XYZ file of C-alpha atoms in Angstrom:
433
model
C 15.725 -270.014 -17.146
C 12.153 -270.624 -15.662
C 11.697 -266.695 -15.497
C 12.598 -266.345 -20.045
C 11.152 -270.270 -20.598
C 7.387 -269.672 -18.099
C 7.216 -265.777 -17.115
C 5.681 -266.251 -13.843
C 7.416 -264.720 -10.665
C 6.802 -266.390 -7.918
C 10.646 -265.661 -6.616
C 9.123 -265.653 -2.560
C 8.051 -268.606 -2.989
C 11.121 -270.297 -5.085
C 14.455 -268.888 -3.946
C 13.074 -267.696 -0.083
C 14.758 -271.092 1.413
C 16.044 -272.815 -0.943
C 17.528 -269.891 -3.407
C 19.454 -272.233 -6.830
C 18.813 -275.900 -5.443
C 15.256 -274.403 -6.006
C 15.020 -273.476 -8.665
C 17.095 -275.671 -10.926
C 14.326 -278.755 -9.160
C 11.505 -276.211 -9.730
C 12.945 -276.084 -13.106
C 13.891 -279.739 -14.920
C 10.624 -281.319 -12.964
C 8.307 -278.430 -14.360
C 10.276 -279.155 -18.386
C 9.792 -282.469 -17.864
C 5.960 -282.668 -17.441
C 5.242 -280.249 -20.067
C 7.043 -282.578 -22.525
C 4.952 -285.391 -21.462
C 2.139 -283.429 -21.797
C 2.464 -283.002 -25.273
C 3.944 -286.068 -26.517
C 0.599 -288.070 -24.410
C 2.295 -290.997 -25.513
C 0.114 -294.343 -23.887
C 1.830 -296.050 -20.881
C 4.788 -294.095 -20.235
C 4.063 -289.986 -19.973
C 0.433 -290.394 -18.200
C -1.879 -292.982 -16.007
C -5.525 -293.482 -16.873
C -7.751 -294.581 -13.728
C -11.498 -294.951 -14.002
C -13.973 -293.896 -11.440
C -16.422 -296.202 -10.273
C -19.588 -295.659 -8.071
C -21.887 -293.239 -10.329
C -25.572 -295.407 -10.882
C -27.068 -292.256 -13.351
C -25.690 -289.522 -15.804
C -22.337 -287.679 -14.315
C -23.870 -284.185 -14.526
C -21.189 -282.227 -12.601
C -17.326 -282.574 -12.310
C -15.172 -279.705 -10.080
C -11.525 -280.024 -8.688
C -11.402 -279.278 -5.479
C -7.537 -279.030 -4.607
C -5.956 -279.179 -8.037
C -2.262 -278.218 -8.468
C -1.066 -276.044 -10.182
C 3.111 -274.960 -11.217
C 3.553 -271.833 -9.325
C 3.188 -273.584 -6.409
C 6.619 -274.690 -5.336
C 6.770 -278.048 -4.864
C 3.580 -279.500 -7.442
C 4.393 -282.670 -8.457
C 4.381 -283.853 -5.171
C -0.329 -282.579 -4.331
C -2.277 -284.517 -4.645
C -6.116 -283.818 -7.124
C -9.102 -284.321 -6.550
C -12.091 -283.954 -7.594
C -15.524 -283.753 -6.990
C -18.932 -284.972 -8.967
C -22.777 -285.331 -9.273
C -25.133 -287.145 -10.323
C -28.976 -287.746 -11.571
C -27.675 -290.768 -8.402
C -28.442 -288.098 -5.817
C -24.859 -288.207 -5.102
C -21.505 -286.155 -4.554
C -18.177 -288.074 -4.411
C -15.299 -286.878 -3.667
C -12.054 -288.340 -5.308
C -8.046 -289.230 -5.364
C -7.503 -288.586 -9.338
C -3.992 -290.610 -9.167
C -5.167 -293.526 -7.236
C -9.028 -293.762 -8.637
C -9.932 -294.417 -5.296
C -13.205 -292.659 -4.318
C -12.686 -290.934 -0.869
C -16.478 -289.890 0.728
C -19.314 -290.479 -0.905
C -22.376 -287.311 0.186
C -25.900 -289.282 1.630
C -28.683 -289.787 -1.881
C -31.018 -286.732 -2.134
C -33.587 -285.877 -4.741
C -31.805 -285.907 -8.627
C -28.473 -283.262 -8.670
C -28.784 -280.685 -11.775
C -25.687 -279.177 -11.426
C -22.403 -278.352 -9.176
C -19.907 -275.753 -8.820
C -17.145 -275.302 -6.403
C -16.818 -272.766 -3.606
C -13.575 -272.103 -4.517
C -13.034 -269.046 -1.081
C -14.255 -272.080 1.275
C -12.863 -275.848 -0.283
C -15.872 -276.962 -1.416
C -19.338 -277.627 -3.230
C -22.185 -276.003 -3.934
C -25.356 -278.507 -6.200
C -28.486 -278.230 -7.182
C -31.073 -280.507 -7.550
C -34.457 -281.071 -9.626
C -36.530 -280.310 -7.195
C -34.500 -276.839 -6.976
C -32.947 -277.342 -3.400
C -29.165 -275.760 -3.027
C -27.192 -277.868 -1.493
C -23.268 -276.698 0.229
C -20.893 -280.166 1.039
C -17.306 -279.543 3.522
C -14.458 -280.664 0.752
C -13.047 -282.769 3.283
C -16.043 -284.437 5.178
C -18.296 -284.829 2.767
C -20.941 -283.262 5.261
C -23.987 -281.663 4.520
C -22.922 -277.247 5.851
C -26.093 -275.267 4.492
C -29.777 -275.334 2.210
C -31.683 -272.899 0.249
C -34.743 -273.903 -1.798
C -34.744 -271.651 -4.987
C -38.581 -273.103 -5.805
C -36.379 -273.783 -9.613
C -36.028 -277.524 -11.804
C -33.161 -275.885 -13.936
C -30.345 -273.214 -12.037
C -27.095 -272.346 -13.250
C -24.850 -271.808 -10.392
C -21.796 -268.521 -10.705
C -19.554 -268.749 -7.189
C -17.142 -265.561 -6.210
C -15.228 -264.438 -4.096
C -15.080 -260.158 -3.818
C -13.605 -258.230 -1.104
C -13.027 -260.965 1.517
C -17.185 -262.770 0.687
C -17.934 -265.257 -1.273
C -21.105 -265.287 -2.571
C -23.785 -267.891 -4.679
C -25.924 -266.214 -8.070
C -27.991 -268.705 -9.007
C -30.217 -268.259 -12.362
C -33.682 -269.646 -11.937
C -36.336 -271.449 -14.954
C -37.839 -268.463 -13.373
C -35.820 -265.612 -15.270
C -34.541 -264.225 -12.394
C -30.809 -264.198 -10.810
C -30.869 -264.964 -7.387
C -27.715 -263.951 -5.267
C -26.728 -265.222 -2.349
C -24.068 -265.443 0.709
C -21.580 -268.936 0.266
C -21.130 -271.427 1.590
C -23.684 -270.348 3.979
C -26.268 -269.669 1.366
C -28.238 -267.381 3.102
C -30.563 -264.752 0.313
C -29.458 -260.903 -0.605
C -31.384 -259.971 -3.608
C -33.044 -261.098 -6.285
C -33.811 -259.646 -9.545
C -36.069 -260.183 -12.446
C -34.016 -260.592 -16.337
C -35.501 -261.751 -18.663
C -39.271 -262.698 -17.345
C -40.250 -266.594 -18.095
C -37.123 -268.438 -20.048
C -34.676 -269.952 -17.800
C -31.238 -267.986 -17.603
C -28.691 -270.738 -18.920
C -26.219 -267.686 -19.273
C -24.271 -266.595 -16.486
C -21.075 -264.845 -16.291
C -18.166 -263.234 -13.427
C -15.830 -260.649 -15.417
C -12.389 -260.617 -13.854
C -12.110 -257.687 -11.748
C -15.598 -259.501 -10.225
C -17.852 -255.920 -10.222
C -19.832 -257.193 -13.224
C -22.919 -260.538 -13.743
C -23.839 -260.721 -17.455
C -27.011 -263.320 -16.949
C -28.996 -263.680 -20.115
C -31.127 -266.853 -21.740
C -29.761 -268.789 -24.775
C -33.309 -270.533 -25.551
C -34.825 -266.893 -27.041
C -33.627 -264.866 -30.043
C -35.109 -262.173 -29.764
C -34.399 -261.001 -25.564
C -30.316 -259.408 -24.719
C -28.099 -259.922 -21.939
C -28.009 -257.616 -19.091
C -25.159 -256.815 -17.535
C -25.808 -256.083 -13.335
C -23.330 -255.162 -11.556
C -22.084 -257.072 -8.225
C -22.310 -253.905 -6.053
C -26.153 -254.493 -6.184
C -26.806 -257.842 -6.052
C -24.436 -258.571 -3.004
C -25.161 -255.596 -1.487
C -28.426 -254.227 -2.518
C -30.117 -250.402 -1.291
C -33.913 -250.345 -0.769
C -33.062 -247.150 -1.737
C -32.140 -247.249 -5.329
C -32.398 -249.904 -8.483
C -29.860 -252.178 -9.347
C -27.589 -251.070 -11.772
C -27.886 -252.900 -14.831
C -27.753 -252.353 -18.362
C -28.830 -254.477 -21.621
C -25.782 -255.699 -23.644
C -26.578 -253.902 -27.692
C -27.026 -257.422 -29.397
C -29.579 -260.295 -29.110
C -30.021 -264.210 -30.135
C -26.933 -264.707 -27.200
C -25.866 -268.248 -27.806
C -22.245 -268.185 -25.215
C -19.870 -265.595 -24.166
C -17.321 -265.107 -21.645
C -15.091 -262.656 -20.812
C -11.182 -262.921 -21.602
C -9.502 -263.601 -18.074
C -6.982 -260.836 -18.565
C -8.456 -257.863 -18.615
C -11.267 -256.117 -16.012
C -14.211 -256.907 -18.008
C -13.744 -257.185 -21.679
C -16.689 -259.588 -22.759
C -17.311 -262.229 -26.181
C -19.884 -263.047 -26.870
C -22.017 -264.452 -29.867
C -25.144 -263.787 -31.165
C -27.561 -264.024 -33.981
C -26.651 -261.723 -36.957
C -28.225 -258.438 -36.941
C -32.382 -259.705 -38.484
C -31.759 -262.853 -38.225
C -32.125 -265.243 -35.784
C -32.288 -268.118 -38.433
C -29.420 -270.900 -36.925
C -27.546 -271.232 -40.133
C -24.266 -271.132 -40.724
C -23.384 -268.123 -42.158
C -24.652 -265.571 -39.790
C -23.105 -266.091 -36.344
C -21.681 -262.838 -35.407
C -18.426 -263.607 -32.196
C -18.678 -259.275 -30.692
C -16.224 -257.945 -28.246
C -17.329 -255.888 -26.198
C -15.459 -253.291 -22.450
C -17.627 -252.876 -19.974
C -17.698 -249.487 -17.733
C -18.509 -247.739 -14.383
C -19.668 -243.603 -15.622
C -20.667 -241.601 -13.027
C -21.703 -237.959 -13.126
C -23.745 -236.060 -10.355
C -26.633 -237.510 -10.819
C -26.584 -240.346 -11.976
C -23.659 -244.319 -11.416
C -24.618 -246.405 -15.042
C -23.124 -248.702 -16.364
C -21.559 -248.503 -20.229
C -21.215 -250.981 -22.430
C -18.219 -250.201 -25.800
C -18.100 -252.632 -28.393
C -14.596 -253.177 -29.616
C -14.714 -255.315 -32.097
C -17.611 -257.410 -34.580
C -16.521 -259.925 -36.478
C -18.693 -262.934 -38.635
C -17.876 -266.921 -37.743
C -18.570 -269.224 -40.485
C -18.435 -272.756 -39.255
C -19.406 -275.466 -41.467
C -22.008 -278.078 -39.748
C -23.941 -275.690 -38.001
C -24.323 -276.307 -34.399
C -27.046 -274.393 -31.880
C -24.262 -275.861 -29.711
C -20.790 -272.940 -29.576
C -18.360 -272.952 -27.052
C -16.396 -269.566 -26.093
C -13.235 -269.751 -23.602
C -10.975 -266.840 -23.683
C -7.456 -266.721 -23.029
C -5.260 -263.845 -22.176
C -6.371 -260.698 -23.255
C -6.514 -260.879 -26.723
C -7.621 -264.763 -27.774
C -10.435 -266.378 -28.471
C -11.450 -270.826 -28.619
C -14.331 -270.811 -30.625
C -15.843 -274.632 -30.717
C -18.614 -275.808 -33.309
C -19.803 -278.735 -34.284
C -16.620 -280.439 -34.938
C -14.415 -278.176 -35.414
C -12.611 -275.682 -33.471
C -10.994 -272.092 -34.562
C -9.072 -269.826 -32.658
C -9.024 -266.367 -33.343
C -7.712 -262.398 -32.060
C -10.767 -260.776 -31.138
C -9.917 -258.333 -34.193
C -11.109 -261.101 -35.570
C -7.906 -262.544 -37.154
C -8.503 -266.320 -36.959
C -5.402 -267.910 -35.557
C -5.445 -271.778 -36.719
C -8.676 -273.474 -36.856
C -8.608 -277.826 -36.455
C -10.786 -281.472 -37.551
C -9.621 -283.338 -35.590
C -13.213 -285.397 -34.139
C -15.647 -287.461 -36.038
C -18.731 -286.445 -33.569
C -19.508 -282.980 -32.558
C -17.326 -281.051 -29.348
C -19.354 -281.057 -26.217
C -17.275 -279.461 -24.388
C -13.929 -277.768 -23.919
C -10.953 -276.982 -21.095
C -8.092 -273.759 -21.576
C -5.371 -273.441 -19.802
C -2.011 -271.516 -20.240
C -0.282 -274.726 -21.658
C -2.968 -276.126 -23.434
C -6.893 -276.210 -24.732
C -9.007 -279.842 -24.528
C -11.954 -281.250 -26.768
C -13.707 -283.384 -25.247
C -16.222 -285.163 -28.248
C -19.167 -287.689 -29.130
C -16.511 -289.642 -30.692
C -15.013 -290.396 -27.341
C -11.988 -289.435 -27.338
C -10.271 -286.431 -26.031
C -7.811 -283.818 -28.337
C -5.151 -282.598 -26.030
C -3.690 -279.236 -28.117
C -0.587 -276.829 -26.820
C -0.414 -274.052 -27.341
C 3.585 -272.361 -28.747
C 4.980 -268.305 -29.026
C 5.883 -268.967 -32.770
C 7.966 -266.593 -33.827
C 7.018 -264.591 -36.871
C 2.904 -265.190 -35.656
C 2.831 -265.322 -32.932
C 1.216 -266.839 -30.001
C -1.009 -270.148 -32.154
C -2.084 -273.453 -31.132
C -0.433 -277.596 -32.280
C -3.063 -280.160 -31.788
C -1.030 -283.141 -30.249
C -2.367 -286.428 -29.660
C -5.933 -287.904 -28.977
C -6.409 -290.204 -25.088
C -9.491 -292.051 -25.587
C -11.666 -293.196 -23.269
C -12.795 -296.535 -23.694
C -15.527 -298.828 -25.716
C -18.009 -297.653 -27.635
C -20.208 -300.390 -27.276
C -20.821 -299.812 -23.782
C -20.201 -295.854 -23.987
C -22.155 -293.517 -26.353
C -19.515 -290.922 -26.254
C -17.139 -287.757 -24.471
C -20.080 -285.380 -21.865
C -17.461 -283.584 -20.240
C -13.754 -282.540 -19.097
C -12.494 -280.208 -16.380
C -8.361 -279.700 -16.488
C -6.289 -278.846 -13.631
C -2.059 -278.253 -14.499
C -0.798 -282.060 -14.146
C -4.191 -284.147 -14.409
C -7.047 -284.026 -17.385
C -10.956 -285.598 -16.557
C -13.306 -286.250 -17.899
C -16.929 -288.233 -17.578
C -17.778 -290.930 -20.085
C -21.644 -290.964 -20.789
C -22.546 -295.406 -20.284
C -25.226 -296.652 -22.650
C -26.478 -298.763 -19.165
C -26.812 -295.228 -17.290
C -24.081 -295.404 -14.670
C -21.883 -292.578 -15.988
C -17.875 -293.768 -15.364
C -15.112 -290.537 -14.820
C -11.554 -290.780 -16.451
C -9.302 -289.742 -15.123
C -5.906 -288.262 -17.318
C -2.306 -287.654 -15.000
C 0.899 -287.613 -16.716
C 3.697 -288.492 -14.508
C 6.125 -285.296 -12.779
């Protein structure tokens, strides 16, 4: 019954010691939890905690330890998140209890943060370009590195048992460091004089997409992770431009080794009107000959996107091997990689500013101070589709300007609310199992 409903294969963990009783308990608890996550009724299905303490804008929020249905006792785990703020502090929180676990010393205003999954900590960037690695358990500073860039885009990833951090800078270069020691391995110029604010790693951990959304004439570049983490003095890093320009969003499809979707300008058109955006899908592969090795980018699909009230702020996420979720202005649309529109939604009255996509649901955060929860469903005739379920509200409009960011694990949702007085608050929603 578990395998039919969820299609996962963690049999060794669940079946080794407790046999049928473990499977029955897992099935009943997960079914019960997913029913509550589908209904979303206040007062019984979930609890909401306000995480207060920051005296500035929240600029990042990540899970230190999240909940996963792959864990045999997921109902007993305690998710924790870290938040960073322009007030110069990093804070860790118990999501279910709504209490602060630790707070870092005050420093320069922070501008970003990512989780260092390999070591259970976080890495932050501040307004002076200083990067710091923090221990997730104690909140102690572990290492630092100066990028000399007031705006940094951070990309953590692991390869062959080692952890790395690539850093996109305001000067258009990508620095690659070890993690969590933050020792520099290489520097590569990607888009001279324009900041690198598009930085993604492929699921097979062979490629990095690096580019800028600030110049409509520039093309993103695909870099070899091997080249930037183990640079050679004799050979230039492997690098290849995508055959598109004016890229505004990109995402790798998580169940494919290196299939990349990009939203970009239509050929010879660099305006931001609603009818000239195109979504292209590429496969990234390596081609080796007797004398050289090069990256090949092969276009798989290409189709036009049409949204009402078009905005340059486009959000793009991939699901599985063939599904794309796109948000622009107040609309959310789901496509196949072939360009077939599966479904579309207009659940918000203000622009969508953040989305979170996983195997069970999609959560959209909006400036209208609401989160919308939508759940995946496999239809016998239509295949995979998305159903809009319910709103989670963020508080009072007199006190808040709207949600600014959302993150999720399997059973919790955490979102930052931009406060009128400048002291942002995190809202933590925990579903009861």
